[in-house]
Amino acid sequence: MKRIYSLLCFFLIVTGINAQESNKLIVDATSGNVVINKNIYGHFAEHLGRCIYDGIWVGKDSKIPNINGYRTDIINALKDMKIPVLRWPGGCFADTYHWMDGIGPENKRAKMMNYHWGGVVENNTFGTNEFLNLCEMLGCDPYISANVGSGSVVEMTQWIEYMNSDKDVPMANLRRQNGREKPWNVKYMGIGNESWGCGGGMTPDYYVNLLRNYSEMAGIYGQWKLQQIGCGANGADYNWTDVVMKQRPGGISGLSLHYYTIAGQGWGDKSPATGFEKKYYFSGLQNALKINDLVEKHSAIMDKYDPKKQVGLMVDEWGIWTDVEPGTEPGFLFQQNSIRDALIASVTLNVFNNHADRVKMANIAQTINVLQSVILTEGNKMVLTPTYYVFKMFNVHQDAKLLSSQLISEDYEMDGKKIPALSSSVSQDKNGNIHVSVSNLNPDKEVTLSVELVGKMFDKVRSASVLTAPEYNSFNSFDKPDVVKPADFKNFKKTGPSTLQITLPSKSVMVLELQ
Ligand code: AHR
């Protein structure tokens, strides 16, 4: 930080630029000690509404094209987006889930009530084998959420043995009986979900004792190879982070955080997903930007107990939560997705990139047909949402080195309130190419930005793409799936050996590569 500050001062003195008057992104091209963990681009799929059934799984006998029961279109789209990690089976569902109900011959599997989501009966057709095989097909890491709310240590340790043991032991043999010889070697396991709420209504002191117990046993059964993620705070509950970090067991390598953006005044005024007024556009972005403060404050508490940053902050549920689509089951949380939501995704991912020293994973809620989805389905149709395109454009940051940067931005003002108009992050990939992502949140005005690399020259802009839309609330529907999609971006000018000027359209997300 000190280094970028002195570079910034140096730059301002040399060029004589008045920071107040310019939109400027100054990048320290000699930095790069922190890697942006690809898992920041992770996803979350719960047994909720039509996320799993219809969204991912249609069964082998479906008329919808599928590979062993998984929708072909979805598999291709998720691979193309480069999904790195997928969290399952919940969410609130996870703390009512008993994994043994979801293994073995399909017609013999026990049914259960999905108490949280629509009160439907879950037939457990999609279980552990189906989920872990899905992750193998996608080439992503599975992140299993263990049941602490209504489960037991025995149940969790047996699950670990079923998934990860290659020995002649009962659970590994049960897996073999179910047709799978080799273990899946699951890397990530969450110990409870929202244990302060739907996962058991616990206080942090009570939870941290349970965490110590579950963690020790998960460590033993997982031979200390599993990365365990403790249940973290609900939004700004800093006391939770403090108590859990202070007394955490040594086996924990991550602590979660959940933060949902509500665009209106609260749960009773969430904003529709489409056709919303501009005030919901502004406050949606304003509330999404609060994640920066949450990440910084939780990180500061974690720094106190873990100065070497060995425990990652895992934001394993985030995204905008709007009203459900009219006429759909309220408990299924099916919502459309607009350019506003794409901008929310872009500013959130920029925040995570810029805090990659502490944020090691994040999982947007939820992959398909639920909340801020990247894909929506209807029968055999599929539509890629504006949020999908942000994840695809930003995948260049996965496992790249974060370059420190300083952004000076004008404001976007509405009704006397203001937020910065611009949001950005910068990284350098293993080939040395630099990727700059910038969003212009102003829905009414294009914005010009100067970019300066300090300590490095570049030859050219090798490629650039932009995502924007006709209106501030435009979206892709099954009838008009291409209203919001990326296009080549040309509105830039190289102004010197290490400088560039970019003019961003209103309400846009842009990613460019410097070579
Ligand atoms: O993502 C929907 C729900 O939101 C999850 O099940 C729960 O963890 C959170 O409250």
Short mmCIF file of C-alpha atoms and ligand atoms in Angstrom, two decimals:
data_model
loop_
_atom_site.label_atom_id
_atom_site.label_comp_id
_atom_site.label_asym_id
_atom_site.label_seq_id
_atom_site.Cartn_x
_atom_site.Cartn_y
_atom_site.Cartn_z
CA MET A 1 0.00 0.00 0.00
CA LYS A 2 2.85 2.29 1.01
CA ARG A 3 4.55 1.46 -2.26
CA ILE A 4 1.51 2.27 -4.43
CA TYR A 5 0.98 5.48 -2.48
CA SER A 6 4.50 6.67 -3.21
CA LEU A 7 4.14 5.59 -6.84
CA LEU A 8 0.89 7.52 -6.98
CA CYS A 9 2.46 10.65 -5.49
CA PHE A 10 5.33 10.30 -7.93
CA PHE A 11 2.94 9.97 -10.82
CA LEU A 12 0.82 12.97 -9.84
CA ILE A 13 3.89 15.17 -9.42
CA VAL A 14 5.44 14.10 -12.72
CA THR A 15 2.32 14.54 -14.81
CA GLY A 16 0.82 17.44 -12.88
CA ILE A 17 -2.59 15.78 -13.05
CA ASN A 18 -5.25 17.08 -10.70
CA ALA A 19 -6.73 13.91 -9.26
CA GLN A 20 -10.06 15.61 -8.50
CA GLU A 21 -10.71 16.38 -12.14
CA SER A 22 -9.74 13.08 -13.78
CA ASN A 23 -10.89 9.54 -13.84
CA LYS A 24 -7.66 7.72 -13.52
CA LEU A 25 -6.53 4.16 -12.91
CA ILE A 26 -2.92 3.90 -11.81
CA VAL A 27 -1.53 0.39 -11.81
CA ASP A 28 1.64 -0.69 -10.06
CA ALA A 29 2.86 -3.13 -12.70
CA THR A 30 5.77 -4.17 -10.49
CA SER A 31 3.46 -5.56 -7.80
CA GLY A 32 1.94 -9.05 -7.94
CA ASN A 33 2.69 -10.91 -4.74
CA VAL A 34 -0.90 -11.99 -4.27
CA VAL A 35 -2.65 -14.52 -6.51
CA ILE A 36 -6.37 -14.15 -7.23
CA ASN A 37 -7.63 -17.59 -6.25
CA LYS A 38 -9.72 -18.95 -9.11
CA ASN A 39 -12.29 -20.07 -6.53
CA ILE A 40 -13.39 -16.45 -6.15
CA TYR A 41 -15.30 -17.26 -9.36
CA GLY A 42 -17.15 -20.12 -7.66
CA HIS A 43 -20.84 -21.03 -7.70
CA PHE A 44 -23.48 -22.52 -5.43
CA ALA A 45 -26.21 -25.05 -6.27
CA GLU A 46 -28.82 -25.94 -3.67
CA HIS A 47 -31.78 -28.31 -3.73
CA LEU A 48 -34.01 -25.31 -4.10
CA GLY A 49 -36.70 -24.69 -6.71
CA ARG A 50 -35.43 -25.62 -10.18
CA CYS A 51 -31.71 -25.32 -9.60
CA ILE A 52 -30.85 -29.03 -9.47
CA TYR A 53 -33.94 -30.65 -11.00
CA ASP A 54 -34.73 -29.06 -14.42
CA GLY A 55 -31.68 -26.81 -14.16
CA ILE A 56 -28.87 -29.34 -14.01
CA TRP A 57 -30.48 -32.76 -13.85
CA VAL A 58 -33.26 -33.98 -16.13
CA GLY A 59 -32.61 -37.72 -15.94
CA LYS A 60 -31.40 -40.11 -18.62
CA ASP A 61 -34.88 -40.65 -20.08
CA SER A 62 -35.60 -36.96 -20.64
CA LYS A 63 -36.28 -35.61 -24.15
CA ILE A 64 -34.02 -32.71 -23.23
CA PRO A 65 -30.55 -33.51 -24.61
CA ASN A 66 -28.49 -34.88 -21.73
CA ILE A 67 -25.32 -36.74 -20.85
CA ASN A 68 -26.25 -39.47 -18.36
CA GLY A 69 -29.05 -37.30 -17.00
CA TYR A 70 -27.21 -33.93 -16.90
CA ARG A 71 -28.39 -31.26 -19.37
CA THR A 72 -25.87 -31.04 -22.21
CA ASP A 73 -26.46 -27.30 -22.74
CA ILE A 74 -25.77 -26.53 -19.08
CA ILE A 75 -22.63 -28.65 -18.94
CA ASN A 76 -21.25 -26.88 -22.00
CA ALA A 77 -22.14 -23.39 -20.78
CA LEU A 78 -20.64 -23.91 -17.31
CA LYS A 79 -17.44 -25.36 -18.76
CA ASP A 80 -17.19 -22.50 -21.19
CA MET A 81 -17.50 -20.02 -18.31
CA LYS A 82 -14.71 -21.94 -16.50
CA ILE A 83 -16.55 -22.76 -13.30
CA PRO A 84 -13.80 -23.52 -10.74
CA VAL A 85 -15.74 -24.75 -7.69
CA LEU A 86 -19.35 -25.67 -6.92
CA ARG A 87 -20.94 -25.67 -3.45
CA TRP A 88 -23.71 -28.21 -2.67
CA PRO A 89 -26.27 -29.35 -1.35
CA GLY A 90 -27.15 -26.07 0.42
CA GLY A 91 -27.77 -23.57 1.90
CA CYS A 92 -30.49 -24.16 4.45
CA PHE A 93 -31.25 -27.46 2.73
CA ALA A 94 -27.84 -28.83 3.77
CA ASP A 95 -28.71 -28.77 7.45
CA THR A 96 -31.76 -30.97 6.84
CA TYR A 97 -29.97 -33.30 4.42
CA HIS A 98 -28.94 -36.85 5.23
CA TRP A 99 -26.57 -37.96 2.54
CA MET A 100 -27.28 -41.67 2.87
CA ASP A 101 -30.81 -41.03 1.57
CA GLY A 102 -29.25 -39.97 -1.73
CA ILE A 103 -27.10 -42.99 -2.64
CA GLY A 104 -27.73 -46.45 -4.09
CA PRO A 105 -30.34 -47.61 -6.60
CA GLU A 106 -32.55 -44.67 -7.57
CA ASN A 107 -35.85 -46.45 -6.89
CA LYS A 108 -34.78 -47.40 -3.37
CA ARG A 109 -33.76 -43.93 -2.23
CA ALA A 110 -35.63 -42.44 0.71
CA LYS A 111 -37.74 -39.36 0.16
CA MET A 112 -37.57 -36.28 2.38
CA MET A 113 -39.37 -33.00 2.87
CA ASN A 114 -37.67 -29.89 1.62
CA TYR A 115 -38.80 -27.87 4.62
CA HIS A 116 -37.21 -24.60 3.60
CA TRP A 117 -37.99 -24.34 -0.07
CA GLY A 118 -41.57 -24.65 -1.22
CA GLY A 119 -42.42 -27.60 1.04
CA VAL A 120 -41.88 -30.05 -1.80
CA VAL A 121 -40.94 -33.69 -1.44
CA GLU A 122 -37.34 -34.34 -2.44
CA ASN A 123 -36.91 -37.79 -3.98
CA ASN A 124 -33.12 -37.77 -3.71
CA THR A 125 -32.53 -38.82 -7.32
CA PHE A 126 -29.63 -36.39 -7.36
CA GLY A 127 -27.26 -37.32 -4.55
CA THR A 128 -23.59 -37.58 -3.72
CA ASN A 129 -22.55 -39.70 -6.73
CA GLU A 130 -24.50 -37.50 -9.13
CA PHE A 131 -23.04 -34.31 -7.69
CA LEU A 132 -19.44 -35.46 -7.58
CA ASN A 133 -19.65 -36.94 -11.08
CA LEU A 134 -21.05 -33.60 -12.26
CA CYS A 135 -18.03 -31.79 -10.84
CA GLU A 136 -15.75 -34.23 -12.63
CA MET A 137 -17.53 -33.53 -15.92
CA LEU A 138 -17.23 -29.78 -15.33
CA GLY A 139 -13.59 -30.03 -14.28
CA CYS A 140 -14.38 -28.09 -11.10
CA ASP A 141 -13.81 -28.74 -7.41
CA PRO A 142 -16.75 -29.87 -5.28
CA TYR A 143 -17.41 -28.00 -2.05
CA ILE A 144 -19.60 -30.10 0.25
CA SER A 145 -21.66 -28.47 2.96
CA ALA A 146 -21.94 -30.86 5.91
CA ASN A 147 -25.05 -31.08 8.09
CA VAL A 148 -24.33 -29.69 11.55
CA GLY A 149 -27.89 -28.46 12.25
CA SER A 150 -29.71 -31.82 12.27
CA GLY A 151 -26.87 -34.22 11.48
CA SER A 152 -24.09 -35.72 13.53
CA VAL A 153 -20.34 -36.17 13.61
CA VAL A 154 -20.84 -39.84 12.67
CA GLU A 155 -22.87 -38.91 9.61
CA MET A 156 -20.24 -36.40 8.48
CA THR A 157 -17.25 -38.70 9.01
CA GLN A 158 -18.99 -41.53 7.16
CA TRP A 159 -19.64 -39.15 4.29
CA ILE A 160 -15.95 -38.23 4.19
CA GLU A 161 -14.98 -41.90 4.12
CA TYR A 162 -17.53 -42.57 1.35
CA MET A 163 -16.17 -39.76 -0.82
CA ASN A 164 -12.45 -39.86 -0.12
CA SER A 165 -11.19 -43.21 1.18
CA ASP A 166 -9.37 -45.67 -1.06
CA LYS A 167 -9.06 -48.30 1.69
CA ASP A 168 -10.96 -51.49 2.42
CA VAL A 169 -13.33 -49.77 4.86
CA PRO A 170 -17.13 -49.89 5.14
CA MET A 171 -18.04 -46.56 3.51
CA ALA A 172 -15.50 -46.88 0.69
CA ASN A 173 -16.89 -50.36 0.04
CA LEU A 174 -20.41 -48.97 -0.02
CA ARG A 175 -19.23 -46.51 -2.67
CA ARG A 176 -17.73 -49.39 -4.65
CA GLN A 177 -21.05 -51.23 -4.37
CA ASN A 178 -22.67 -48.15 -5.85
CA GLY A 179 -20.48 -48.40 -8.91
CA ARG A 180 -17.63 -46.05 -8.09
CA GLU A 181 -14.24 -47.60 -7.48
CA LYS A 182 -11.97 -44.57 -7.07
CA PRO A 183 -12.54 -41.93 -4.42
CA TRP A 184 -13.39 -38.42 -5.59
CA ASN A 185 -10.90 -36.75 -3.26
CA VAL A 186 -13.15 -33.88 -2.29
CA LYS A 187 -11.06 -30.89 -1.20
CA TYR A 188 -13.52 -28.51 0.48
CA MET A 189 -16.00 -29.16 3.26
CA GLY A 190 -18.16 -26.58 5.03
CA ILE A 191 -18.91 -27.33 8.68
CA GLY A 192 -22.49 -26.08 8.89
CA ASN A 193 -24.35 -23.45 6.92
CA GLU A 194 -25.77 -20.31 8.55
CA SER A 195 -25.47 -21.99 11.94
CA TRP A 196 -26.64 -18.68 13.42
CA GLY A 197 -29.95 -19.09 11.53
CA CYS A 198 -31.50 -21.90 9.49
CA GLY A 199 -28.52 -24.11 10.32
CA GLY A 200 -29.37 -24.39 14.01
CA GLY A 201 -30.00 -20.95 15.55
CA MET A 202 -26.71 -21.05 17.48
CA THR A 203 -24.76 -18.39 19.30
CA PRO A 204 -21.13 -18.00 18.19
CA ASP A 205 -19.85 -19.49 21.46
CA TYR A 206 -22.03 -22.54 21.10
CA TYR A 207 -21.15 -22.94 17.41
CA VAL A 208 -17.41 -22.63 17.88
CA ASN A 209 -17.44 -25.54 20.34
CA LEU A 210 -19.32 -27.69 17.86
CA LEU A 211 -16.94 -26.54 15.15
CA ARG A 212 -13.96 -27.71 17.20
CA ASN A 213 -15.58 -31.10 17.62
CA TYR A 214 -16.62 -31.55 13.95
CA SER A 215 -13.34 -30.15 12.70
CA GLU A 216 -11.18 -32.51 14.73
CA MET A 217 -13.15 -35.51 13.53
CA ALA A 218 -13.25 -34.30 9.91
CA GLY A 219 -9.48 -33.88 10.12
CA ILE A 220 -8.98 -37.44 11.36
CA TYR A 221 -11.33 -39.09 8.87
CA GLY A 222 -10.12 -36.88 6.03
CA GLN A 223 -6.49 -37.51 6.97
CA TRP A 224 -6.03 -33.75 7.29
CA LYS A 225 -6.32 -33.30 3.54
CA LEU A 226 -9.77 -31.72 3.53
CA GLN A 227 -9.88 -27.95 3.61
CA GLN A 228 -12.49 -27.20 6.23
CA ILE A 229 -14.59 -24.06 6.09
CA GLY A 230 -16.22 -22.84 9.28
CA CYS A 231 -19.58 -21.09 9.27
CA GLY A 232 -18.98 -17.36 9.29
CA ALA A 233 -21.03 -14.25 9.77
CA ASN A 234 -24.29 -12.96 8.47
CA GLY A 235 -23.37 -9.63 6.84
CA ALA A 236 -22.10 -7.17 9.44
CA ASP A 237 -22.15 -9.53 12.45
CA TYR A 238 -18.53 -8.80 13.41
CA ASN A 239 -18.91 -10.38 16.83
CA TRP A 240 -19.49 -13.76 15.18
CA THR A 241 -16.19 -13.48 13.29
CA ASP A 242 -14.38 -12.36 16.41
CA VAL A 243 -15.60 -15.22 18.60
CA VAL A 244 -15.10 -17.92 15.98
CA MET A 245 -11.67 -16.69 14.86
CA LYS A 246 -10.46 -16.41 18.43
CA GLN A 247 -11.40 -19.95 19.41
CA ARG A 248 -11.17 -21.62 16.03
CA PRO A 249 -9.68 -25.08 15.75
CA GLY A 250 -6.37 -25.45 13.87
CA GLY A 251 -7.97 -27.51 11.08
CA ILE A 252 -9.95 -24.59 9.69
CA SER A 253 -8.64 -23.07 6.47
CA GLY A 254 -11.62 -20.85 5.70
CA LEU A 255 -14.41 -18.91 7.35
CA SER A 256 -17.51 -18.05 5.37
CA LEU A 257 -19.43 -14.80 4.99
CA HIS A 258 -22.93 -14.39 3.55
CA TYR A 259 -24.11 -11.14 2.07
CA TYR A 260 -27.15 -10.64 -0.15
CA THR A 261 -27.87 -7.37 -1.92
CA ILE A 262 -31.40 -6.12 -1.42
CA ALA A 263 -32.07 -3.27 -3.82
CA GLY A 264 -34.98 -1.74 -1.88
CA GLN A 265 -35.53 -0.76 1.73
CA GLY A 266 -35.50 -4.31 3.11
CA TRP A 267 -36.98 -7.78 2.75
CA GLY A 268 -40.47 -6.30 2.26
CA ASP A 269 -39.23 -4.07 -0.56
CA LYS A 270 -36.70 -6.09 -2.51
CA SER A 271 -37.26 -4.69 -6.03
CA PRO A 272 -38.62 -6.63 -8.96
CA ALA A 273 -36.02 -8.36 -11.11
CA THR A 274 -37.26 -6.65 -14.29
CA GLY A 275 -39.24 -3.53 -15.09
CA PHE A 276 -37.96 -1.86 -11.92
CA GLU A 277 -37.70 1.90 -11.37
CA LYS A 278 -34.33 3.61 -11.57
CA LYS A 279 -34.20 4.10 -7.80
CA TYR A 280 -33.80 0.31 -7.51
CA TYR A 281 -30.96 0.40 -10.01
CA PHE A 282 -29.12 2.98 -7.93
CA SER A 283 -29.77 1.44 -4.53
CA GLY A 284 -29.01 -2.04 -5.83
CA LEU A 285 -25.53 -0.91 -6.78
CA GLN A 286 -25.15 1.19 -3.66
CA ASN A 287 -25.99 -1.79 -1.45
CA ALA A 288 -23.82 -4.18 -3.46
CA LEU A 289 -20.84 -1.86 -2.96
CA LYS A 290 -21.21 -2.31 0.81
CA ILE A 291 -19.49 -5.64 0.41
CA ASN A 292 -16.19 -3.75 0.27
CA ASP A 293 -16.67 -2.50 3.81
CA LEU A 294 -17.80 -5.92 5.02
CA VAL A 295 -14.77 -7.64 3.51
CA GLU A 296 -12.40 -5.06 4.99
CA LYS A 297 -13.92 -5.14 8.48
CA HIS A 298 -14.14 -8.95 8.69
CA SER A 299 -10.59 -9.15 7.30
CA ALA A 300 -9.33 -6.75 9.97
CA ILE A 301 -10.77 -9.03 12.68
CA MET A 302 -9.25 -12.07 11.00
CA ASP A 303 -5.88 -10.26 10.79
CA LYS A 304 -5.96 -9.87 14.57
CA TYR A 305 -6.06 -13.64 15.13
CA ASP A 306 -4.43 -14.79 11.91
CA PRO A 307 -1.85 -12.22 10.82
CA LYS A 308 -0.29 -14.63 8.32
CA LYS A 309 -3.64 -14.89 6.52
CA GLN A 310 -3.81 -18.67 6.64
CA VAL A 311 -7.60 -18.69 6.98
CA GLY A 312 -9.41 -17.55 3.85
CA LEU A 313 -12.54 -15.45 3.90
CA MET A 314 -14.97 -17.52 1.81
CA VAL A 315 -17.96 -15.46 0.69
CA ASP A 316 -19.88 -18.60 -0.08
CA GLU A 317 -23.25 -16.91 -0.65
CA TRP A 318 -23.63 -13.55 -2.34
CA GLY A 319 -25.69 -11.83 -5.03
CA ILE A 320 -28.86 -9.81 -5.50
CA TRP A 321 -32.09 -11.18 -4.04
CA THR A 322 -35.15 -9.72 -5.80
CA ASP A 323 -38.87 -10.50 -5.92
CA VAL A 324 -39.63 -13.81 -7.59
CA GLU A 325 -40.99 -13.75 -11.13
CA PRO A 326 -44.76 -13.12 -11.03
CA GLY A 327 -46.73 -16.36 -11.08
CA THR A 328 -43.89 -18.54 -9.81
CA GLU A 329 -43.76 -20.41 -6.48
CA PRO A 330 -42.38 -17.92 -3.88
CA GLY A 331 -40.34 -20.67 -2.20
CA PHE A 332 -38.48 -21.42 -5.44
CA LEU A 333 -36.73 -18.01 -5.59
CA PHE A 334 -36.82 -17.86 -9.38
CA GLN A 335 -35.79 -14.38 -10.54
CA GLN A 336 -34.78 -12.80 -13.84
CA ASN A 337 -31.45 -11.06 -14.21
CA SER A 338 -30.71 -7.67 -15.75
CA ILE A 339 -27.75 -5.46 -16.67
CA ARG A 340 -28.02 -4.03 -13.11
CA ASP A 341 -27.27 -7.50 -11.78
CA ALA A 342 -24.34 -7.89 -14.17
CA LEU A 343 -22.94 -4.61 -12.82
CA ILE A 344 -23.47 -5.88 -9.26
CA ALA A 345 -21.51 -9.01 -10.16
CA SER A 346 -18.72 -6.95 -11.70
CA VAL A 347 -18.27 -4.59 -8.75
CA THR A 348 -18.41 -7.52 -6.30
CA LEU A 349 -15.81 -9.50 -8.24
CA ASN A 350 -13.60 -6.41 -8.42
CA VAL A 351 -13.83 -6.12 -4.62
CA PHE A 352 -12.92 -9.79 -4.19
CA ASN A 353 -9.98 -9.48 -6.62
CA ASN A 354 -8.71 -6.41 -4.82
CA HIS A 355 -8.86 -8.26 -1.49
CA ALA A 356 -7.42 -11.52 -2.80
CA ASP A 357 -4.91 -11.59 0.04
CA ARG A 358 -7.80 -12.66 2.32
CA VAL A 359 -10.72 -13.64 0.05
CA LYS A 360 -9.93 -17.16 -1.18
CA MET A 361 -13.31 -18.32 -2.38
CA ALA A 362 -16.73 -16.90 -3.23
CA ASN A 363 -19.88 -18.61 -4.48
CA ILE A 364 -22.62 -16.63 -6.15
CA ALA A 365 -26.14 -17.77 -5.28
CA GLN A 366 -27.23 -19.69 -7.23
CA THR A 367 -26.04 -21.29 -10.47
CA ILE A 368 -29.32 -21.99 -12.30
CA ASN A 369 -32.93 -20.77 -11.92
CA VAL A 370 -32.46 -19.47 -8.35
CA LEU A 371 -31.60 -15.91 -7.20
CA GLN A 372 -28.76 -14.31 -9.21
CA SER A 373 -28.32 -17.17 -11.64
CA VAL A 374 -25.88 -17.34 -14.49
CA ILE A 375 -28.32 -19.49 -16.48
CA LEU A 376 -32.12 -19.79 -16.68
CA THR A 377 -33.97 -22.74 -18.18
CA GLU A 378 -37.51 -23.36 -19.41
CA GLY A 379 -38.18 -26.84 -20.75
CA ASN A 380 -35.48 -27.49 -23.34
CA LYS A 381 -34.61 -23.79 -23.63
CA MET A 382 -31.73 -22.12 -21.88
CA VAL A 383 -30.81 -18.47 -21.60
CA LEU A 384 -27.47 -17.04 -20.50
CA THR A 385 -28.00 -14.11 -18.15
CA PRO A 386 -26.02 -10.83 -18.14
CA THR A 387 -24.34 -12.15 -14.96
CA TYR A 388 -23.11 -15.20 -16.91
CA TYR A 389 -21.25 -12.94 -19.30
CA VAL A 390 -19.51 -11.09 -16.47
CA PHE A 391 -18.21 -14.40 -15.08
CA LYS A 392 -17.04 -15.39 -18.54
CA MET A 393 -15.33 -12.07 -19.24
CA PHE A 394 -13.67 -12.03 -15.80
CA ASN A 395 -12.33 -15.59 -15.98
CA VAL A 396 -9.01 -14.13 -17.17
CA HIS A 397 -8.42 -13.10 -13.54
CA GLN A 398 -8.58 -16.71 -12.29
CA ASP A 399 -5.26 -17.62 -10.67
CA ALA A 400 -3.63 -14.46 -12.07
CA LYS A 401 -1.41 -12.16 -9.99
CA LEU A 402 -3.26 -9.19 -8.55
CA LEU A 403 -1.67 -5.89 -9.54
CA SER A 404 -2.17 -3.13 -6.97
CA SER A 405 -4.07 -0.23 -8.41
CA GLN A 406 -5.50 3.08 -7.38
CA LEU A 407 -8.75 4.26 -8.96
CA ILE A 408 -9.79 7.90 -8.97
CA SER A 409 -13.42 8.09 -10.05
CA GLU A 410 -16.09 10.69 -10.56
CA ASP A 411 -19.40 10.09 -8.81
CA TYR A 412 -22.69 8.84 -10.14
CA GLU A 413 -25.38 10.84 -8.35
CA MET A 414 -29.09 10.25 -8.01
CA ASP A 415 -31.60 12.04 -5.77
CA GLY A 416 -28.81 13.64 -3.75
CA LYS A 417 -27.05 10.32 -3.12
CA LYS A 418 -23.82 9.28 -4.74
CA ILE A 419 -21.61 6.30 -5.42
CA PRO A 420 -18.36 6.11 -7.39
CA ALA A 421 -19.20 5.74 -11.08
CA LEU A 422 -16.29 3.39 -11.71
CA SER A 423 -15.09 0.11 -10.26
CA SER A 424 -11.98 -1.78 -11.35
CA SER A 425 -9.37 -4.47 -10.75
CA VAL A 426 -6.21 -5.48 -12.58
CA SER A 427 -4.24 -8.71 -12.83
CA GLN A 428 -1.36 -10.26 -14.74
CA ASP A 429 -1.64 -13.80 -16.07
CA LYS A 430 1.10 -16.41 -16.31
CA ASN A 431 1.99 -15.24 -19.85
CA GLY A 432 2.64 -11.73 -18.58
CA ASN A 433 -0.52 -10.24 -20.14
CA ILE A 434 -2.34 -7.68 -18.05
CA HIS A 435 -6.12 -7.70 -17.75
CA VAL A 436 -8.00 -4.61 -16.70
CA SER A 437 -11.67 -4.85 -15.77
CA VAL A 438 -13.61 -1.63 -15.36
CA SER A 439 -17.32 -0.98 -14.91
CA ASN A 440 -19.18 2.27 -15.48
CA LEU A 441 -22.20 2.28 -13.18
CA ASN A 442 -23.68 5.49 -14.52
CA PRO A 443 -26.71 4.46 -16.61
CA ASP A 444 -26.94 7.82 -18.39
CA LYS A 445 -23.43 8.88 -19.23
CA GLU A 446 -20.33 7.50 -20.88
CA VAL A 447 -17.17 7.99 -18.85
CA THR A 448 -13.60 8.49 -20.00
CA LEU A 449 -10.80 6.96 -17.96
CA SER A 450 -7.01 7.22 -18.25
CA VAL A 451 -5.02 4.13 -17.40
CA GLU A 452 -1.33 4.30 -16.48
CA LEU A 453 0.94 1.34 -15.86
CA VAL A 454 3.71 2.38 -13.53
CA GLY A 455 6.89 0.37 -13.98
CA LYS A 456 6.02 -1.27 -17.28
CA MET A 457 5.33 -0.41 -20.91
CA PHE A 458 2.92 -2.30 -23.13
CA ASP A 459 2.80 -2.74 -26.91
CA LYS A 460 -0.89 -2.88 -27.60
CA VAL A 461 -4.39 -3.70 -26.48
CA ARG A 462 -4.61 -7.28 -27.65
CA SER A 463 -8.33 -7.74 -27.11
CA ALA A 464 -11.19 -5.96 -25.40
CA SER A 465 -14.86 -6.72 -24.82
CA VAL A 466 -17.75 -4.81 -23.36
CA LEU A 467 -21.13 -5.74 -21.92
CA THR A 468 -23.82 -3.08 -22.00
CA ALA A 469 -27.54 -2.83 -22.68
CA PRO A 470 -30.17 -0.60 -24.27
CA GLU A 471 -31.86 0.22 -20.93
CA TYR A 472 -30.77 0.25 -17.28
CA ASN A 473 -33.08 -2.71 -16.64
CA SER A 474 -32.62 -4.71 -19.87
CA PHE A 475 -32.48 -8.48 -19.59
CA ASN A 476 -32.32 -11.64 -21.71
CA SER A 477 -35.55 -13.59 -22.04
CA PHE A 478 -36.27 -16.94 -23.66
CA ASP A 479 -37.81 -15.04 -26.60
CA LYS A 480 -35.04 -12.43 -26.80
CA PRO A 481 -31.93 -14.12 -25.42
CA ASP A 482 -29.37 -11.74 -26.97
CA VAL A 483 -30.42 -8.31 -25.69
CA VAL A 484 -27.47 -8.15 -23.27
CA LYS A 485 -24.34 -9.85 -24.54
CA PRO A 486 -20.68 -8.93 -24.89
CA ALA A 487 -19.33 -7.23 -27.98
CA ASP A 488 -15.86 -6.25 -29.13
CA PHE A 489 -14.75 -3.00 -27.56
CA LYS A 490 -12.89 -0.44 -29.64
CA ASN A 491 -13.30 2.83 -27.79
CA PHE A 492 -9.74 3.12 -26.49
CA LYS A 493 -6.60 4.97 -27.55
CA LYS A 494 -3.00 4.24 -26.66
CA THR A 495 -1.72 7.62 -25.48
CA GLY A 496 1.89 6.74 -24.58
CA PRO A 497 4.26 3.84 -23.97
CA SER A 498 2.44 2.93 -20.75
CA THR A 499 -0.79 4.88 -20.97
CA LEU A 500 -4.23 4.37 -22.41
CA GLN A 501 -7.50 6.24 -22.61
CA ILE A 502 -10.78 4.35 -22.50
CA THR A 503 -14.29 5.66 -23.01
CA LEU A 504 -16.79 3.37 -21.37
CA PRO A 505 -20.42 3.38 -22.45
CA SER A 506 -23.05 4.03 -19.80
CA LYS A 507 -23.96 0.99 -17.63
CA SER A 508 -21.16 -1.17 -18.93
CA VAL A 509 -18.59 -3.74 -17.93
CA MET A 510 -15.36 -3.83 -19.92
CA VAL A 511 -12.36 -6.16 -19.82
CA LEU A 512 -9.24 -5.57 -21.87
CA GLU A 513 -5.92 -7.30 -22.31
CA LEU A 514 -2.65 -5.38 -22.56
CA GLN A 515 0.29 -7.07 -24.20
O1 AHR B 1 -29.50 -19.03 -1.17
C1 AHR B 1 -30.73 -19.14 -0.52
C2 AHR B 1 -30.59 -19.27 0.97
O2 AHR B 1 -30.04 -18.10 1.50
C3 AHR B 1 -29.67 -20.34 1.47
O3 AHR B 1 -30.27 -21.58 1.52
C4 AHR B 1 -29.31 -19.87 2.84
O4 AHR B 1 -28.04 -20.31 3.25
C5 AHR B 1 -29.41 -18.36 2.74
O5 AHR B 1 -30.14 -17.82 3.76
#
